mmCIF file of N, CA and C in Angstrom:
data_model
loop_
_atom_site.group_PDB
_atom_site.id
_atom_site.type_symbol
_atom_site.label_atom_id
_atom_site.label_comp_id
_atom_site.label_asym_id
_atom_site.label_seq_id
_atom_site.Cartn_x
_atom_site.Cartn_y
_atom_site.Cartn_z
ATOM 1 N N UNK A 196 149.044 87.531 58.236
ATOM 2 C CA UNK A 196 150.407 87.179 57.889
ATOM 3 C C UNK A 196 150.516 87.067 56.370
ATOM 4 N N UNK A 197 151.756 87.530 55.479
ATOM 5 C CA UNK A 197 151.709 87.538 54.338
ATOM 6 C C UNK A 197 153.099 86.900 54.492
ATOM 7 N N UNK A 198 152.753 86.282 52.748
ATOM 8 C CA UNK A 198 153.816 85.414 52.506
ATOM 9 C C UNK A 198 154.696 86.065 51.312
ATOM 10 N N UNK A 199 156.104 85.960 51.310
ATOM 11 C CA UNK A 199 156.583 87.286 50.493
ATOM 12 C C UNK A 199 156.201 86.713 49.003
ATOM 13 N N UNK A 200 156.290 87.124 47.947
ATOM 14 C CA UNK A 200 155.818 86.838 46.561
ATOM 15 C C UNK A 200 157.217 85.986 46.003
ATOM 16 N N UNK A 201 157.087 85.514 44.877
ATOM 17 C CA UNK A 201 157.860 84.657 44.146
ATOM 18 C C UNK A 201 159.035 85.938 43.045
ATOM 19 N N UNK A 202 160.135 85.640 43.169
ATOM 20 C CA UNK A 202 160.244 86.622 42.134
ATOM 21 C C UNK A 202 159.903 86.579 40.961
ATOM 22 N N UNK A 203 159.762 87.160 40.428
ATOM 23 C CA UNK A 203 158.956 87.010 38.774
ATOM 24 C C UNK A 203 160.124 87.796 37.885
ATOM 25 N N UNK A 204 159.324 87.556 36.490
ATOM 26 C CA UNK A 204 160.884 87.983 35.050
ATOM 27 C C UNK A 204 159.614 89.323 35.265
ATOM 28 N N UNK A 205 160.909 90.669 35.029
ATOM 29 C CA UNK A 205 160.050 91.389 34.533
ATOM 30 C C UNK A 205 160.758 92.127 33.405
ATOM 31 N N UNK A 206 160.158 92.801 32.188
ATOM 32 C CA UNK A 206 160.350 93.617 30.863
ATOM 33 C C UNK A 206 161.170 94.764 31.743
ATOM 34 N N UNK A 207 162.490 95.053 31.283
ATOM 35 C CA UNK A 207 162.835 96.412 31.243
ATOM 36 C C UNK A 207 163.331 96.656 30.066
ATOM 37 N N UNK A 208 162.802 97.745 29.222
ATOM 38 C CA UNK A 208 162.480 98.258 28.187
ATOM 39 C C UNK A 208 163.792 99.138 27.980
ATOM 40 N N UNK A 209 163.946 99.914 29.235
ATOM 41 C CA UNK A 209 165.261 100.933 28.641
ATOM 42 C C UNK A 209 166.107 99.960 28.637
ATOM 43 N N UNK A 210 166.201 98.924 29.357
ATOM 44 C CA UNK A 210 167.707 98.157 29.013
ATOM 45 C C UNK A 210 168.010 96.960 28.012
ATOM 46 N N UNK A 211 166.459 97.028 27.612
ATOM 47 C CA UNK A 211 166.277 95.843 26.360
ATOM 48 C C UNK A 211 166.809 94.794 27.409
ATOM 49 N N UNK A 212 166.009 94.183 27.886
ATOM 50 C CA UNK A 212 166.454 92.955 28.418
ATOM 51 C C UNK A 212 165.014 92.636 29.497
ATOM 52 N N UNK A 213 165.030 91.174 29.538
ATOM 53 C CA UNK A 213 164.016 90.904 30.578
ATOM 54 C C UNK A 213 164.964 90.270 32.005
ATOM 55 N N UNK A 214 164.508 90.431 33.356
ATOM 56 C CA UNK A 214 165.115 90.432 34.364
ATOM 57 C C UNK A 214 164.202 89.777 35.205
ATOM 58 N N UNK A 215 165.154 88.973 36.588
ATOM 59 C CA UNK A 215 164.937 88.105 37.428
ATOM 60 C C UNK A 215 165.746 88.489 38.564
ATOM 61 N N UNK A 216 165.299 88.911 39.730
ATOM 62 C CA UNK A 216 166.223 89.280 40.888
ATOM 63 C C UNK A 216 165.743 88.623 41.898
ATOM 64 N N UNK A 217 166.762 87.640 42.653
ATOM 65 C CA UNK A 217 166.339 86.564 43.758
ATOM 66 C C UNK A 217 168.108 86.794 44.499
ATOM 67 N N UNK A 218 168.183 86.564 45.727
ATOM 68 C CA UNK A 218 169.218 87.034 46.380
ATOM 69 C C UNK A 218 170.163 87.505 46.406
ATOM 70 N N UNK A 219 169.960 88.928 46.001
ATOM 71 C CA UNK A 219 170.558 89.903 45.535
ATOM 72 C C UNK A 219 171.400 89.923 44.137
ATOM 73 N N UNK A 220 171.021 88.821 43.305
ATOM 74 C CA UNK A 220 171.527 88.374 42.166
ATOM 75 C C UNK A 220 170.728 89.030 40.966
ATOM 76 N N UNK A 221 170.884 89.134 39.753
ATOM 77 C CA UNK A 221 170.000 89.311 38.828
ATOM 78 C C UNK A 221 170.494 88.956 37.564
ATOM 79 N N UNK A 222 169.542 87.598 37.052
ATOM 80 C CA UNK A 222 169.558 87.082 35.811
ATOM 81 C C UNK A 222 168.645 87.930 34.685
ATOM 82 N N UNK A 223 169.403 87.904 33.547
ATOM 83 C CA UNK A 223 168.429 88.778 32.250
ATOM 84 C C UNK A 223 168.766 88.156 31.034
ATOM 85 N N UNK A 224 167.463 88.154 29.550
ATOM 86 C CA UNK A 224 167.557 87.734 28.607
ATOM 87 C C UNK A 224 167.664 89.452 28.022
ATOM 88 N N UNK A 225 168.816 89.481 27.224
ATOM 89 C CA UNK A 225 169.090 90.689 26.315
ATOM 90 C C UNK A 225 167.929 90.127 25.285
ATOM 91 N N UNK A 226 167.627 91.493 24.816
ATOM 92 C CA UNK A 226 167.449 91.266 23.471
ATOM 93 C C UNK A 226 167.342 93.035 22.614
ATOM 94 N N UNK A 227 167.138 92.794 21.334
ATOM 95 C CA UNK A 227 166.887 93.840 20.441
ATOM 96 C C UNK A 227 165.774 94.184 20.150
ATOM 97 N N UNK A 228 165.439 95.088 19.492
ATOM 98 C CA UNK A 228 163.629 94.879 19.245
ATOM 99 C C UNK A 228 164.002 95.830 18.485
ATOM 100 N N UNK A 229 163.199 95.625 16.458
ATOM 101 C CA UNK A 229 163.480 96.691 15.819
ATOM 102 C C UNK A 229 162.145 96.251 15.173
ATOM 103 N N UNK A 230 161.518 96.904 14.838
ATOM 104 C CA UNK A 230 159.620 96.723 14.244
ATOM 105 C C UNK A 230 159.348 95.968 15.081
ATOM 106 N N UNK A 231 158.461 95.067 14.162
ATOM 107 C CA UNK A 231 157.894 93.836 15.166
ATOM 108 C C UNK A 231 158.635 92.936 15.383
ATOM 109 N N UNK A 232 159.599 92.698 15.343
ATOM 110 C CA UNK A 232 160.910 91.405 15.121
ATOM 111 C C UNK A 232 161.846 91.944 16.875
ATOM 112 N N UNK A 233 161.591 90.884 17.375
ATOM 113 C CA UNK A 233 162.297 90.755 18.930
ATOM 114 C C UNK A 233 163.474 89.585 18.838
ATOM 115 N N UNK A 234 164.739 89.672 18.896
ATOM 116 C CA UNK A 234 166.040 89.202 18.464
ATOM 117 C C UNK A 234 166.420 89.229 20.011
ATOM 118 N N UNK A 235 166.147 87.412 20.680
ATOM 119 C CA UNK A 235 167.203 87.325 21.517
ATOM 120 C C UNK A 235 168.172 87.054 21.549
ATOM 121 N N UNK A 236 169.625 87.958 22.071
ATOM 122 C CA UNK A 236 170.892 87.600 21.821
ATOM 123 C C UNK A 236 171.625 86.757 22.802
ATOM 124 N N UNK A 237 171.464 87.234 24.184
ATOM 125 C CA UNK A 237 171.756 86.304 25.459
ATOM 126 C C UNK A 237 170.924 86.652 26.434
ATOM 127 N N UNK A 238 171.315 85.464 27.139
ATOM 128 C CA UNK A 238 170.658 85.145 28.918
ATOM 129 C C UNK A 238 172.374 85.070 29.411
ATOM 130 N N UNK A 239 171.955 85.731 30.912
ATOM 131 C CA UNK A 239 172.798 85.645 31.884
ATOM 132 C C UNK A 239 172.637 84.999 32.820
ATOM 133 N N UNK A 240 172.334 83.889 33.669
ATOM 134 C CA UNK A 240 172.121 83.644 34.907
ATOM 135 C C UNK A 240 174.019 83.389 35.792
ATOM 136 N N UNK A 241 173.656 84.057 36.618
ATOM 137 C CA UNK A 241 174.544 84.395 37.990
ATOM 138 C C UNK A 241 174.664 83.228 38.310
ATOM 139 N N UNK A 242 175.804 82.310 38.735
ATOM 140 C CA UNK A 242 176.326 81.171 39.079
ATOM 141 C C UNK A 242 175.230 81.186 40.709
ATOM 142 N N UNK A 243 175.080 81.795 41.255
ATOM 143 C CA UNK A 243 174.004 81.470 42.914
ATOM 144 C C UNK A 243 172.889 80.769 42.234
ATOM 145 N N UNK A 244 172.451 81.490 41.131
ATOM 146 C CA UNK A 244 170.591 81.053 40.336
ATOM 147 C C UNK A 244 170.787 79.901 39.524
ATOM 148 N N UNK A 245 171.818 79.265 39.528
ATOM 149 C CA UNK A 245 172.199 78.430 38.061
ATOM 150 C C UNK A 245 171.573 77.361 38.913
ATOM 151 N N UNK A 246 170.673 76.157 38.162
ATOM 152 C CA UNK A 246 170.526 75.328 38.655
ATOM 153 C C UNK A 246 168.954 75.196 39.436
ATOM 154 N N UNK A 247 168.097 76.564 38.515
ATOM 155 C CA UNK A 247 167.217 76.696 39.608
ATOM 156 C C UNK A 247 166.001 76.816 38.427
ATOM 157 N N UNK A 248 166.123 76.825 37.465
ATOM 158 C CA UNK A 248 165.231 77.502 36.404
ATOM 159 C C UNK A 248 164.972 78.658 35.936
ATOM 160 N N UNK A 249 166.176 79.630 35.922
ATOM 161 C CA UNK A 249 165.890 80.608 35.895
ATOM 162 C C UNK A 249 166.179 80.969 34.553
ATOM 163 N N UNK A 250 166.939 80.684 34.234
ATOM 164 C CA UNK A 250 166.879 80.685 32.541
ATOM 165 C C UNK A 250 165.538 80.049 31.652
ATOM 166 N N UNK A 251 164.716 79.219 32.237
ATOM 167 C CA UNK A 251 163.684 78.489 31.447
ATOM 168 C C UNK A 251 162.241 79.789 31.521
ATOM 169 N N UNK A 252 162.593 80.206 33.357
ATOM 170 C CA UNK A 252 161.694 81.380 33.375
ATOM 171 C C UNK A 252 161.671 82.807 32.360
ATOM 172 N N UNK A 253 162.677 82.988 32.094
ATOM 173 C CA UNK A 253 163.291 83.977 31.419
ATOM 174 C C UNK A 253 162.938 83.903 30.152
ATOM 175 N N UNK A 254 162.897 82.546 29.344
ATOM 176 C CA UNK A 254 162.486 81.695 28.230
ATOM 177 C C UNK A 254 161.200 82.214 28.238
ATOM 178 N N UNK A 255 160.084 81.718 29.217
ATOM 179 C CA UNK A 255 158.720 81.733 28.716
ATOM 180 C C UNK A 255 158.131 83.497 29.061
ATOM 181 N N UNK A 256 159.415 83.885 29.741
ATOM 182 C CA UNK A 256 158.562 85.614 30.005
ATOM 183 C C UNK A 256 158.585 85.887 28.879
ATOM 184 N N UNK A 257 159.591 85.974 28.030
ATOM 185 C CA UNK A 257 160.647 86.627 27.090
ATOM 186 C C UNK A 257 159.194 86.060 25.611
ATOM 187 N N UNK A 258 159.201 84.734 25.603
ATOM 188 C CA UNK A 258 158.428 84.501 24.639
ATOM 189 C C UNK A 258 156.870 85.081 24.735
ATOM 190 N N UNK A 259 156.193 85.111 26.064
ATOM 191 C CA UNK A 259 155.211 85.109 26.375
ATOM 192 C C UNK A 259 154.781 86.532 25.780
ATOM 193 N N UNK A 260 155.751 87.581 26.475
ATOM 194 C CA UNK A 260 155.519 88.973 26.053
ATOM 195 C C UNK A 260 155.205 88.952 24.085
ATOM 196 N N UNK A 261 156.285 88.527 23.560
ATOM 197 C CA UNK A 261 156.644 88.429 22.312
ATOM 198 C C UNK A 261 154.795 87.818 21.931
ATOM 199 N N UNK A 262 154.647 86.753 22.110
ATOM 200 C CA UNK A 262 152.746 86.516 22.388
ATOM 201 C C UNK A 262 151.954 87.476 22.272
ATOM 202 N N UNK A 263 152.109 87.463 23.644
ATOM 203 C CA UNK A 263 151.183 89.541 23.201
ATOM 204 C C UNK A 263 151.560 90.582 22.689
ATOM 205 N N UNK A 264 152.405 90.761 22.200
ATOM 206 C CA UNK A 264 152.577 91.983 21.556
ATOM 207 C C UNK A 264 153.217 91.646 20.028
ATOM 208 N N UNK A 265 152.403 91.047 19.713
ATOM 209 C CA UNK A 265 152.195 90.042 18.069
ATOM 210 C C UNK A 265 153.775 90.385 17.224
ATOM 211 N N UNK A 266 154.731 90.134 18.440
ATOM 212 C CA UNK A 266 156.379 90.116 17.744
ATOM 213 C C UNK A 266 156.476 88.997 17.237
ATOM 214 N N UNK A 267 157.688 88.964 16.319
ATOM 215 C CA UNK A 267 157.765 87.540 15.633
ATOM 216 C C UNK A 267 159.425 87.472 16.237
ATOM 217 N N UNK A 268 160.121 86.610 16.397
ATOM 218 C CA UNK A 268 161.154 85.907 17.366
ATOM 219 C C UNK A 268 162.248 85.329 16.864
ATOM 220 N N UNK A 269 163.329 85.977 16.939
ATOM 221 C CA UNK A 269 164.737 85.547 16.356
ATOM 222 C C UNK A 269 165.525 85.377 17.191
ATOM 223 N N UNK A 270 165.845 83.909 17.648
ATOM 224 C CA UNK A 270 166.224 83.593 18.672
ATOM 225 C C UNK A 270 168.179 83.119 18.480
ATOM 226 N N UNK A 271 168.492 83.747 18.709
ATOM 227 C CA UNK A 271 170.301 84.101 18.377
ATOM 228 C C UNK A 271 170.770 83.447 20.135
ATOM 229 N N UNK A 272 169.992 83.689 20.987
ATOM 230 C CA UNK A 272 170.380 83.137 22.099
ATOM 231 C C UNK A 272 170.269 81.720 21.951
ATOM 232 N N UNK A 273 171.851 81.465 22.337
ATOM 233 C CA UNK A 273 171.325 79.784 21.923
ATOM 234 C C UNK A 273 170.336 78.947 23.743
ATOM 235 N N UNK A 274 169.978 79.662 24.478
ATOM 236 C CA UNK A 274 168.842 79.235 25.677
ATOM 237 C C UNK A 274 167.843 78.937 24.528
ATOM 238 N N UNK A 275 167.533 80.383 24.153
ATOM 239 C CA UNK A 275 166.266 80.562 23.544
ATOM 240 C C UNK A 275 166.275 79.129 22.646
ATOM 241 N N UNK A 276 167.057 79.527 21.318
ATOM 242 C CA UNK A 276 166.903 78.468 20.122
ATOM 243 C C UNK A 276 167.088 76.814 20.364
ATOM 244 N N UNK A 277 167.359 76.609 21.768
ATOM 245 C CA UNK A 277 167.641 75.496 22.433
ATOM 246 C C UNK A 277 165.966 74.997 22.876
ATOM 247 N N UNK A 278 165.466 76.121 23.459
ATOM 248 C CA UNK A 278 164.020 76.090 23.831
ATOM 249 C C UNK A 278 162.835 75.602 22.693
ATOM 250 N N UNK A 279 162.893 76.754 21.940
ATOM 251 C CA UNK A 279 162.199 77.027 20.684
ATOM 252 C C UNK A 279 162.429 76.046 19.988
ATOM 253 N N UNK A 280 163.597 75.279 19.479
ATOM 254 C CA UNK A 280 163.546 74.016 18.548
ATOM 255 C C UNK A 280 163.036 72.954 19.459
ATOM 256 N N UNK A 281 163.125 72.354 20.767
ATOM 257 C CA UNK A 281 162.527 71.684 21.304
ATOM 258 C C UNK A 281 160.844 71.814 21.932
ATOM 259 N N UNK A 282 160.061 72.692 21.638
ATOM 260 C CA UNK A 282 159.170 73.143 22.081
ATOM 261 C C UNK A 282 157.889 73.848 20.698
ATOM 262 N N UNK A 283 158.035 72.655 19.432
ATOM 263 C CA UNK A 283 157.160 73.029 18.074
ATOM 264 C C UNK A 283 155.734 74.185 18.776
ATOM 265 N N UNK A 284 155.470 74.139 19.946
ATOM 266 C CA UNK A 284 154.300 75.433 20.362
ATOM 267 C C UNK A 284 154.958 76.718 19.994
ATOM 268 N N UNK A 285 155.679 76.753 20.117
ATOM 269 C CA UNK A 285 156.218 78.151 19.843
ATOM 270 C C UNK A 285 157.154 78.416 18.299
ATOM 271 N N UNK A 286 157.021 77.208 17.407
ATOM 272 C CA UNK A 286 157.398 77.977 16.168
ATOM 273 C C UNK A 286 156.432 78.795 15.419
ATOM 274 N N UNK A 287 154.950 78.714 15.908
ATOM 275 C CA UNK A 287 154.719 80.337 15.149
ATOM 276 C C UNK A 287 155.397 81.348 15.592
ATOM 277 N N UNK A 288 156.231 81.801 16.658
ATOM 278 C CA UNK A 288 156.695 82.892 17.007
ATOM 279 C C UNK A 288 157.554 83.303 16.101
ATOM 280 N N UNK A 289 158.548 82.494 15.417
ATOM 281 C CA UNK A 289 159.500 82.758 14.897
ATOM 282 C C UNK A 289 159.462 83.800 13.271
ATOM 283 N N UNK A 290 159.964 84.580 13.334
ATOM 284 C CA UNK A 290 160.336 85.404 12.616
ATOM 285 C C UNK A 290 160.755 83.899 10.994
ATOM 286 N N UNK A 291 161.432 84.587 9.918
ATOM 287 C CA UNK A 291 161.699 83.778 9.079
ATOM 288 C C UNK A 291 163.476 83.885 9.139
ATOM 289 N N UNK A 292 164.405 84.488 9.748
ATOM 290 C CA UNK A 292 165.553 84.628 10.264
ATOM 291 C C UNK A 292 165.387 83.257 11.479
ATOM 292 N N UNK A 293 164.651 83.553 11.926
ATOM 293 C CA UNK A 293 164.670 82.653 13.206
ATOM 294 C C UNK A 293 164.358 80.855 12.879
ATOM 295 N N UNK A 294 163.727 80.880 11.860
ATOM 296 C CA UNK A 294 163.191 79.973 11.044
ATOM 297 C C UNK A 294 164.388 79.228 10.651
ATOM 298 N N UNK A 295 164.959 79.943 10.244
ATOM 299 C CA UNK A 295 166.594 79.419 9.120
ATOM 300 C C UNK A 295 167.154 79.431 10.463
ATOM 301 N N UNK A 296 167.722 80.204 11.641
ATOM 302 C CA UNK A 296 168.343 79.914 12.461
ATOM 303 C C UNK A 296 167.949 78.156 13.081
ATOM 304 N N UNK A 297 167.090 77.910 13.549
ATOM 305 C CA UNK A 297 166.903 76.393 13.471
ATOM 306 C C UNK A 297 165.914 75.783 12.431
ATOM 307 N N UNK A 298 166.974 75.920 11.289
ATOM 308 C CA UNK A 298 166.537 75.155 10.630
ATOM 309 C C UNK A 298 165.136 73.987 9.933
ATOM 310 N N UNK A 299 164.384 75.500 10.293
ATOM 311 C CA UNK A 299 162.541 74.645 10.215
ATOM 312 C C UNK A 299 162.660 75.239 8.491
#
């Protein structure tokens, strides 16, 4: 007997955005990506997902990737910069735009 999997955030690249699909809904963090500099602009979560963490998931995919793939992080989404100023682990990520965006 298998148990079905959790949905997970995953990278879609052609649409610049990271994505979350749970009952027939789908939440995503836009972003830009120009060199190494990854500029999130918004998160969407679908009024069904609100209330569930799906924006926080979206948060740590979104940063996590940015982790490995030695981007630096300009967080214009105010989820993100909401995250990122409360969460000093992740101001090395930040770009120096992102820096001045909250004010470090």
């Amino acid at each position: 007997m298998t148990t079905p999997s959790s949905p997970v955030v995953q990278d879609n690249p052609s649409k610049h955005r990271f994505e979350f699909a749970s009952q027939g809904e789908r939440a995503v963090a836009i972003y830009t990506l120009e060199g190494d500099v990854i500029t999130f602009v918004h998160t969407l979560v679908p009024e069904a997902l609100q209330g569930q963490g799906v924006a926080r998931q979206l948060v740590l995919a979104g940063l996590a990737s940015a982790r490995e793939r030695g981007l630096r992080v300009v967080p214009k989404c105010p989820v993100f910069a909401a995250y990122m100023r409360t969460h000093p682990e992740t101001h090395d990520l930040l770009a120096d735009e992102g820096r001045t965006l909250l004010g470090l």
